[in-house]
PDB file of C-alpha atoms in Angstrom:
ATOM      1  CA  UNK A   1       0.000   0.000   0.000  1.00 94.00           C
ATOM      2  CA  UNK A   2       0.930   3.296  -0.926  1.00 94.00           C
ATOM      3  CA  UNK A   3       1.765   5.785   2.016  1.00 93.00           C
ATOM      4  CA  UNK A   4       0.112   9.017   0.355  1.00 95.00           C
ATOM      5  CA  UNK A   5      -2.832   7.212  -2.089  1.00 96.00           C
ATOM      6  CA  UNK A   6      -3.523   4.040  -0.112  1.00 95.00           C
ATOM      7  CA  UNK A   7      -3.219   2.315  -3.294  1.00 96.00           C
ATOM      8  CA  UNK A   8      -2.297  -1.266  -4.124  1.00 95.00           C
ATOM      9  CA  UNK A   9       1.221  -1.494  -5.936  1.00 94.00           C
ATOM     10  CA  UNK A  10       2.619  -4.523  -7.119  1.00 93.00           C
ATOM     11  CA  UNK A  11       4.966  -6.246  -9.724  1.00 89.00           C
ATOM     12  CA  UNK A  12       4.302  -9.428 -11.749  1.00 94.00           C
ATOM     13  CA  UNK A  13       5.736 -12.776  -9.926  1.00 91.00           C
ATOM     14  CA  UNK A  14       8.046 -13.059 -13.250  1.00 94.00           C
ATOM     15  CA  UNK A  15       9.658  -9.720 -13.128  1.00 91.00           C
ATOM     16  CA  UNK A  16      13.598  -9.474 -11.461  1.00 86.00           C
ATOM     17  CA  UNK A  17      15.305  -6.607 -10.517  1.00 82.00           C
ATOM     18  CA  UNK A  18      19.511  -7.271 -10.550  1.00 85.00           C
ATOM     19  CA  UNK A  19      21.698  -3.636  -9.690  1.00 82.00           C
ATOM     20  CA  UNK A  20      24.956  -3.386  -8.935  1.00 80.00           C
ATOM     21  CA  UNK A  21      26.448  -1.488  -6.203  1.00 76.00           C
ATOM     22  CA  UNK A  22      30.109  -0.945  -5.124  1.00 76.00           C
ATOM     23  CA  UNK A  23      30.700  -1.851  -1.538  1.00 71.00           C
ATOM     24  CA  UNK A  24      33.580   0.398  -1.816  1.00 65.00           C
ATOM     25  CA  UNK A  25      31.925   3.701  -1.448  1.00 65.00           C
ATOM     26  CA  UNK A  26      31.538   3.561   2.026  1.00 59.00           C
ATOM     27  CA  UNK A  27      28.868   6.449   2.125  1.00 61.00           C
ATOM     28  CA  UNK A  28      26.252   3.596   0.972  1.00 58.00           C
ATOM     29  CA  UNK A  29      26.116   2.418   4.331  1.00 62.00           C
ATOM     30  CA  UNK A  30      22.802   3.142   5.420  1.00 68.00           C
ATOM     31  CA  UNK A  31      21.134   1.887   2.245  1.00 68.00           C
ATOM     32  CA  UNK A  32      22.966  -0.883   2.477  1.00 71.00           C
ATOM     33  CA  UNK A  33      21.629  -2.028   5.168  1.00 79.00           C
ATOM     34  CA  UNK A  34      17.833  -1.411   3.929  1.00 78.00           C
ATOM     35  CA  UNK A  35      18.380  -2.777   0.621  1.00 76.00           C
ATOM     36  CA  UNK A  36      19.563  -6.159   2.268  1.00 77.00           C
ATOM     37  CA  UNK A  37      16.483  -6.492   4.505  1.00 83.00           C
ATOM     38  CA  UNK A  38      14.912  -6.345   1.010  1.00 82.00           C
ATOM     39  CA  UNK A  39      16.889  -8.063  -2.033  1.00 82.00           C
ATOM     40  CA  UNK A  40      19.688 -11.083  -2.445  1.00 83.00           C
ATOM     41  CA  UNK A  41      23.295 -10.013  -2.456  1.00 81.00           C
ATOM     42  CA  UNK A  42      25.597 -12.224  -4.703  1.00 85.00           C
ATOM     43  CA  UNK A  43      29.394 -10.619  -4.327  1.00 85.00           C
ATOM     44  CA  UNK A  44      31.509 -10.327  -7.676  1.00 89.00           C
ATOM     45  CA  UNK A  45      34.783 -10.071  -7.373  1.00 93.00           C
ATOM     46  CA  UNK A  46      37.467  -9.307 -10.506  1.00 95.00           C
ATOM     47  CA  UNK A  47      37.560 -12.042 -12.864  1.00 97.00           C
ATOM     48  CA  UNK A  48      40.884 -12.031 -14.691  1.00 97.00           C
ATOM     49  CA  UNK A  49      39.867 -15.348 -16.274  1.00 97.00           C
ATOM     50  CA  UNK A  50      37.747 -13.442 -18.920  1.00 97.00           C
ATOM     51  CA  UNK A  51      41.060 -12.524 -19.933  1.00 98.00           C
ATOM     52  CA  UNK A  52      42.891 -15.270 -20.421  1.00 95.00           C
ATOM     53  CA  UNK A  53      44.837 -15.380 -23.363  1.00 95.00           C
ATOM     54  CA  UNK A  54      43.795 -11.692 -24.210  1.00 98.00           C
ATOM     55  CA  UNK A  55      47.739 -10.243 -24.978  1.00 98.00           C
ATOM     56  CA  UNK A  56      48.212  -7.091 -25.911  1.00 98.00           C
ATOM     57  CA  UNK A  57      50.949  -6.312 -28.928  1.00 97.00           C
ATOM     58  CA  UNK A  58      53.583  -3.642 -28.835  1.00 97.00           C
ATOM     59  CA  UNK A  59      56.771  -3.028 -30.513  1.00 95.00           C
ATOM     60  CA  UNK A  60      58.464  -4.067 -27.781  1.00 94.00           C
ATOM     61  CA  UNK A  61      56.613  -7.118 -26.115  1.00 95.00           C
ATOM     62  CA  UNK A  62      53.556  -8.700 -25.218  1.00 97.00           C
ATOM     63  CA  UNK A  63      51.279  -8.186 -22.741  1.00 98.00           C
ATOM     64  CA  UNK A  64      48.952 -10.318 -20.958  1.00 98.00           C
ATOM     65  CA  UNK A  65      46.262  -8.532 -19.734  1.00 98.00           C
ATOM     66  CA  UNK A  66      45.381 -11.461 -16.974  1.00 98.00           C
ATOM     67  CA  UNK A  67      48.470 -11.661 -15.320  1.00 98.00           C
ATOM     68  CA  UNK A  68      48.481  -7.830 -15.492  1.00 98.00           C
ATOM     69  CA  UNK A  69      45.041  -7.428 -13.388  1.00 98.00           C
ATOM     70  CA  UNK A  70      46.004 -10.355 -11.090  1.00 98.00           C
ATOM     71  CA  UNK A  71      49.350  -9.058  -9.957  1.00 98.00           C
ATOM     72  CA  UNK A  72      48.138  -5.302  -9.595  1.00 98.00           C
ATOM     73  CA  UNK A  73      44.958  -6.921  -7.207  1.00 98.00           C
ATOM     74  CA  UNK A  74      47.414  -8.662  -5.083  1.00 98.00           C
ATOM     75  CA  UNK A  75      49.295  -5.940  -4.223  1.00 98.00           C
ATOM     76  CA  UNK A  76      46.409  -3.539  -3.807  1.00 97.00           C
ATOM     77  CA  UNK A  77      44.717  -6.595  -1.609  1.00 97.00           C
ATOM     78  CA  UNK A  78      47.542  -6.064   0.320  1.00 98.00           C
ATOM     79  CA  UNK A  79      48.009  -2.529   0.593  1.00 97.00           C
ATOM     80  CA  UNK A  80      44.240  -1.690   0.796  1.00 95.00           C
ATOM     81  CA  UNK A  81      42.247  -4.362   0.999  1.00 92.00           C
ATOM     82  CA  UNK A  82      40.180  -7.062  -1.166  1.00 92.00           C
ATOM     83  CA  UNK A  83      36.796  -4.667  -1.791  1.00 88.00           C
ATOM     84  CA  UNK A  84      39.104  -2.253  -3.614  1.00 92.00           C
ATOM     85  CA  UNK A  85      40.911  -4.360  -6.316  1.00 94.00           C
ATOM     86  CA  UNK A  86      40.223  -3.715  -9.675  1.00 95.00           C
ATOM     87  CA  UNK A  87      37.342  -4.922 -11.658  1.00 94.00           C
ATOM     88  CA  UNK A  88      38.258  -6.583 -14.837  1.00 96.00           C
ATOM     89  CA  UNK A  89      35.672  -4.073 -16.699  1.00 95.00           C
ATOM     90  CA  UNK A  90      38.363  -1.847 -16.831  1.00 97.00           C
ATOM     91  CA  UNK A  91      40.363  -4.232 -19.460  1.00 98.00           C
ATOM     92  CA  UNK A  92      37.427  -5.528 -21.468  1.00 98.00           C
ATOM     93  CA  UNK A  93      36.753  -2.690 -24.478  1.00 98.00           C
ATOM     94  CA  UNK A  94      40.860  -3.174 -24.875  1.00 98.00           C
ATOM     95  CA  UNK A  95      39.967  -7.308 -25.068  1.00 98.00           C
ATOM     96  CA  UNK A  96      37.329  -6.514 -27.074  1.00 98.00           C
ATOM     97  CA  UNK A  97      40.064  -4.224 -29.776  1.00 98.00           C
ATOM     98  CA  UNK A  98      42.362  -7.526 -29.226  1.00 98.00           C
ATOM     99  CA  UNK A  99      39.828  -9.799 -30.238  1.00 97.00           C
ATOM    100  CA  UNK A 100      39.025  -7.389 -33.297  1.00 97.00           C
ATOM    101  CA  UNK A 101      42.676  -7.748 -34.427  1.00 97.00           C
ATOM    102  CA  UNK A 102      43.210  -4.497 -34.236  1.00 98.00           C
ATOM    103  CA  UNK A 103      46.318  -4.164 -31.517  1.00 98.00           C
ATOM    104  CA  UNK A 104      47.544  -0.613 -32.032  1.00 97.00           C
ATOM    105  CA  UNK A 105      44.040   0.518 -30.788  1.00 98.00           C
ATOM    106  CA  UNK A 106      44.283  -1.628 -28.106  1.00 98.00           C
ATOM    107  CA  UNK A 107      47.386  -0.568 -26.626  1.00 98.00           C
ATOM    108  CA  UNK A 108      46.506   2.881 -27.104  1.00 98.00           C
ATOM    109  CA  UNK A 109      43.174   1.868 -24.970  1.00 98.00           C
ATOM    110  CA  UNK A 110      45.167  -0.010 -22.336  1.00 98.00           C
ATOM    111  CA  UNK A 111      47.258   3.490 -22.082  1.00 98.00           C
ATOM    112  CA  UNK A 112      44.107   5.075 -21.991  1.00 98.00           C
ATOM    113  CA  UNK A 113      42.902   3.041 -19.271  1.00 98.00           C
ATOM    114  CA  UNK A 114      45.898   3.686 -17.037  1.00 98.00           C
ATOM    115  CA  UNK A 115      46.182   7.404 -17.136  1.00 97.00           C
ATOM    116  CA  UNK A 116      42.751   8.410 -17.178  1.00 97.00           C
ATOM    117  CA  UNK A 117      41.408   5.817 -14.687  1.00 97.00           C
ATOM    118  CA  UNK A 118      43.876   3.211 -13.188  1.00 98.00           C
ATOM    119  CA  UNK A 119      46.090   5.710 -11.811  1.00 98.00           C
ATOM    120  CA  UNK A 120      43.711   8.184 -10.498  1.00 96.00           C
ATOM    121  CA  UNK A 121      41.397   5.818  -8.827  1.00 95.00           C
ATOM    122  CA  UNK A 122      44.910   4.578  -6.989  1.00 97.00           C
ATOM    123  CA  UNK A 123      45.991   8.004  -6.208  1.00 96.00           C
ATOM    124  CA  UNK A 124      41.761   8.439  -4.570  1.00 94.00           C
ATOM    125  CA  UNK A 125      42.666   4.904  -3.085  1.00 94.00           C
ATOM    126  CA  UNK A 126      46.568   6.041  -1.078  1.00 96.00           C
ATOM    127  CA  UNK A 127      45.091   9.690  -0.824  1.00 94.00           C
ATOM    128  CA  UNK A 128      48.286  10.232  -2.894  1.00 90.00           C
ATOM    129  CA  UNK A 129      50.956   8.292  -1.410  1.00 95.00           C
ATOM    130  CA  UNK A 130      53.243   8.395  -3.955  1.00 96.00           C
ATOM    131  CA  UNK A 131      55.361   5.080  -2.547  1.00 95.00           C
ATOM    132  CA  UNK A 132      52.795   3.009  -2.076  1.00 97.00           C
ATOM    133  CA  UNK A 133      51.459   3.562  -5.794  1.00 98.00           C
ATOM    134  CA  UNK A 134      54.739   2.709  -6.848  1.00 97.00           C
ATOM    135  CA  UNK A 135      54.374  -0.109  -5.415  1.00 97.00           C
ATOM    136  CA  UNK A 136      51.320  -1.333  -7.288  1.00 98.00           C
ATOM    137  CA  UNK A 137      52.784  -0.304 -10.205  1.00 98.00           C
ATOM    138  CA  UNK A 138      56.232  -2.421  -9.534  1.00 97.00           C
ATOM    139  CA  UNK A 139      58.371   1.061 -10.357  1.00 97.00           C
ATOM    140  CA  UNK A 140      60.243   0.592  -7.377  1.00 95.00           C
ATOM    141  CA  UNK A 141      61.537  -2.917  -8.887  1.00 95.00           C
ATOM    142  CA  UNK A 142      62.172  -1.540 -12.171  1.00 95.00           C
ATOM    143  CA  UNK A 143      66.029  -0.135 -12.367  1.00 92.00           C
ATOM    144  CA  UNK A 144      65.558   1.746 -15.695  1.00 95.00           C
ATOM    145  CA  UNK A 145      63.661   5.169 -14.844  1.00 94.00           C
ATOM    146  CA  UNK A 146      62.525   5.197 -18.266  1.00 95.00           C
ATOM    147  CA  UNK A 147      60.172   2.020 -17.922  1.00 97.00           C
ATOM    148  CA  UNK A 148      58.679   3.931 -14.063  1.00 97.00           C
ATOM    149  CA  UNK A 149      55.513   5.489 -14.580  1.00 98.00           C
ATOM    150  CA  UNK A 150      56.119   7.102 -10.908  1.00 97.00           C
ATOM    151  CA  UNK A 151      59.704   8.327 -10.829  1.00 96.00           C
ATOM    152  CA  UNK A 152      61.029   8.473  -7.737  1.00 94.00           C
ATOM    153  CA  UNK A 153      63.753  11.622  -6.589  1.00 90.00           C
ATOM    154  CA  UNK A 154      66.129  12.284  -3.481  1.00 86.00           C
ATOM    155  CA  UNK A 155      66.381  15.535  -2.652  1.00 83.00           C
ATOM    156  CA  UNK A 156      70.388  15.873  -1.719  1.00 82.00           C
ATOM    157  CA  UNK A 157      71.339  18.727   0.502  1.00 79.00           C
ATOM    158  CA  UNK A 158      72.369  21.050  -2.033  1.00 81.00           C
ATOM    159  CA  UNK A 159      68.940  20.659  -3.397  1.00 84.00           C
ATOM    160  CA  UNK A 160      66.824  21.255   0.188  1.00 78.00           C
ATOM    161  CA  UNK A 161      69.349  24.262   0.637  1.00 82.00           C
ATOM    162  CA  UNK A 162      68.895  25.656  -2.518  1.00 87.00           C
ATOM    163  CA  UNK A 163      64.946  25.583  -1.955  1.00 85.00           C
ATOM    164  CA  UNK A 164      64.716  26.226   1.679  1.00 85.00           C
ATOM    165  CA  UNK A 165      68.273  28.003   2.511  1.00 88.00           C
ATOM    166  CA  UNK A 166      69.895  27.130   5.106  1.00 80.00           C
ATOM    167  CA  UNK A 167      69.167  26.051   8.544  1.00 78.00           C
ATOM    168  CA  UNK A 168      65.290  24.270   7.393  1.00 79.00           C
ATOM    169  CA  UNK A 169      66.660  21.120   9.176  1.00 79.00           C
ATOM    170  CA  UNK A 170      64.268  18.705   6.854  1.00 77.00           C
ATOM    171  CA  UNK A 171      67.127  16.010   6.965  1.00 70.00           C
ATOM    172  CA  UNK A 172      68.286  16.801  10.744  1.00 68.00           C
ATOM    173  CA  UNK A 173      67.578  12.968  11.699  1.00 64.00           C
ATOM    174  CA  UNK A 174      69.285  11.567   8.147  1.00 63.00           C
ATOM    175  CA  UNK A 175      66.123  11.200   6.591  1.00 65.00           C
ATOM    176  CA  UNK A 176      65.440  11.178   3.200  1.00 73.00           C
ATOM    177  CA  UNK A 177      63.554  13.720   1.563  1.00 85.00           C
ATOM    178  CA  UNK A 178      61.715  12.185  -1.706  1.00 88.00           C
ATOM    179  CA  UNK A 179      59.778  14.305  -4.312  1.00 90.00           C
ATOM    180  CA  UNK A 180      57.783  12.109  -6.810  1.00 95.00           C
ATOM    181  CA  UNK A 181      56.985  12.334 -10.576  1.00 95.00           C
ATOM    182  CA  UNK A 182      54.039  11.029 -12.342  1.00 96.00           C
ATOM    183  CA  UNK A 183      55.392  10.373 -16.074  1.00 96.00           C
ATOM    184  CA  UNK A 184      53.963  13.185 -18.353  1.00 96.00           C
ATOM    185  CA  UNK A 185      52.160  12.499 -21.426  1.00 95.00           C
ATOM    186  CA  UNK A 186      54.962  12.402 -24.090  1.00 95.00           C
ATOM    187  CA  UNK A 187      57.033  10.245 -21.747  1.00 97.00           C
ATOM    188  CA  UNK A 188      58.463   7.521 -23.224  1.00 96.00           C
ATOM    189  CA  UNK A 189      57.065   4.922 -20.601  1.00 97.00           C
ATOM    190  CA  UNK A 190      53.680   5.427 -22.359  1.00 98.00           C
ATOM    191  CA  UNK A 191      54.666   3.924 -25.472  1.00 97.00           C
ATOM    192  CA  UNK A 192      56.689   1.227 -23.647  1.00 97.00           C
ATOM    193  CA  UNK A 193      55.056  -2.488 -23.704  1.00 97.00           C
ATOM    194  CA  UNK A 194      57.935  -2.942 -21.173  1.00 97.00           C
ATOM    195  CA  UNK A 195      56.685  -0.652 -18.730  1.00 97.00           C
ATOM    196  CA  UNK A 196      53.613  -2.608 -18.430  1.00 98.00           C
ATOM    197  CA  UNK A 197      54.742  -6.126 -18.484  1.00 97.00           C
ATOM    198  CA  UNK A 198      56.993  -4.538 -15.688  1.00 97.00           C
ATOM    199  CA  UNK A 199      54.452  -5.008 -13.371  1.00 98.00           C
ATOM    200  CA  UNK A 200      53.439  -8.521 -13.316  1.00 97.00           C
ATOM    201  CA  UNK A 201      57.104 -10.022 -14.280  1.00 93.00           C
ATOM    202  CA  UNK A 202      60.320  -8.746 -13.572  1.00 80.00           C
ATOM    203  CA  UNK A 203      62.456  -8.219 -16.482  1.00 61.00           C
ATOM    204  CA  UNK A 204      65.800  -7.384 -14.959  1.00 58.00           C
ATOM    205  CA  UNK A 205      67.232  -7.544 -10.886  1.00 45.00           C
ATOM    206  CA  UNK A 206      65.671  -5.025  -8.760  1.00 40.00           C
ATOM    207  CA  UNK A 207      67.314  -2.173  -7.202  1.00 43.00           C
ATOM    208  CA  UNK A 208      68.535  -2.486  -4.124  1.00 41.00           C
ATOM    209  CA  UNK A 209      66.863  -0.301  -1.622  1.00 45.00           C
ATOM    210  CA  UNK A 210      66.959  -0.387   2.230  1.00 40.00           C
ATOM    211  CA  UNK A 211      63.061  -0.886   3.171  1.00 42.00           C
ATOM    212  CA  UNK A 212      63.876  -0.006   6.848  1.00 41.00           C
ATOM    213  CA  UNK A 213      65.220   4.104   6.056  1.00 41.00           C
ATOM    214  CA  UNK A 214      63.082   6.798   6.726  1.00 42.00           C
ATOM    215  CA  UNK A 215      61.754   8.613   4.045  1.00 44.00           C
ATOM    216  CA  UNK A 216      59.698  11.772   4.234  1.00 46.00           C
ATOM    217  CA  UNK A 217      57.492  12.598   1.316  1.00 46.00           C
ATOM    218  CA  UNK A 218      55.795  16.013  -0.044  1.00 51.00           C
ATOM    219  CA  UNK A 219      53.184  13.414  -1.676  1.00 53.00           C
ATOM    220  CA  UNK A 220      52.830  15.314  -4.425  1.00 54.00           C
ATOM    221  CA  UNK A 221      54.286  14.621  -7.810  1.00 60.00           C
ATOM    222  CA  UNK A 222      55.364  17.671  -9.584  1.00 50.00           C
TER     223      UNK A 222
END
């Protein structure tokens, strides 16, 4: 019944409603908790199955699109947490351009896909922590700066001095002071198939780094 008319309202017996909802926006709460009092919740997670055997051509390598989505969910699993890995619907219209034989498109898609809306959404994820999208992204394992789509910078002395003068003690403990770079548009990285297959398989030995330094970070690439 109606609150305002008193009327009868109904829907046939054969009729189905199906909506999807993302349990990662958090400001769905409420509803949330209505809507399951009232409908059937079935969770669907990333498939990279539906992209098996979907590789991507470049001049420079091959990508595989399933191993790409798998390895960047583990890491963000890890990071984050499971209800904000990636769905595989971001890969599909470039599996779509594979399947249509038409590769340049679709590595010019998968690009696409990565600056436009893989990266943001990972910057909205790590509020901009600048290490810790590196670290999806495997740039920190990759020891040619060219192939980083995050580059990573230590500010030396000279530099701090030079911004700050003298006497700004930002390194007065021995910290490191780290500015990051997201790779501009012309960049080379973004016509690199090697940049890409970078992140699910290492191509060459990683750099050595000491994980237990301190490292102070204006979070902001420039």
């Amino acid at each position: 019944t109606l609150p305002y008319s008193k009327e009868k309202f109904a829907v046939p017996d054969n009729l189905y409603l199906i909506g999807t909802m993302n349990t990662a926006d958090r400001s769905l709460a409420l509803m949330d908790t209505a809507l399951r009092r009232r409908f059937d919740f079935v969770e669907m997670m990333p498939k990279p199955s539906l992209l098996k055997d979907c590789v991507v051509k470049h001049d420079d390598g091959e990508i595989n699109l399933s191993e790409l989505l798998t390895k960047l969910n583990e890491r963000i699993e890890i990071l984050y947490d499971r209800e904000h890995t990636l769905g595989h619907a971001f890969f599909m219209p470039i599996k779509a351009l594979v399947d249509a034989g038409t590769q340049d498109e679709a590595f010019n898609a998968l690009v696409s896909v990565f600056k436009n809306k893989i990266i943001p959404l990972l910057e909205e994820y790590f509020f901009e922590d600048w290490s810790k999208i590196r670290l999806v992204l495997a740039d920190n394992q990759k020891n040619d700066i060219n192939l980083q789509f995050v580059q990573q910078h230590k500010q030396t002395k000279q530099d701090l001095d030079g911004l700050f003068g003298r006497n700004h003690n930002l390194d007065q403990y021995g910290q490191e002071v780290v500015k990051y770079t997201l790779a501009a548009d012309e960049d080379d990285v973004w016509n690199s198939a090697k940049a890409f297959i970078g992140i699910y398989k290492s191509t060459e030995e990683a750099p050595t780094e000491s994980p237990g330094s301190q490292t102070e970070s204006n979070n902001e690439p420039s």
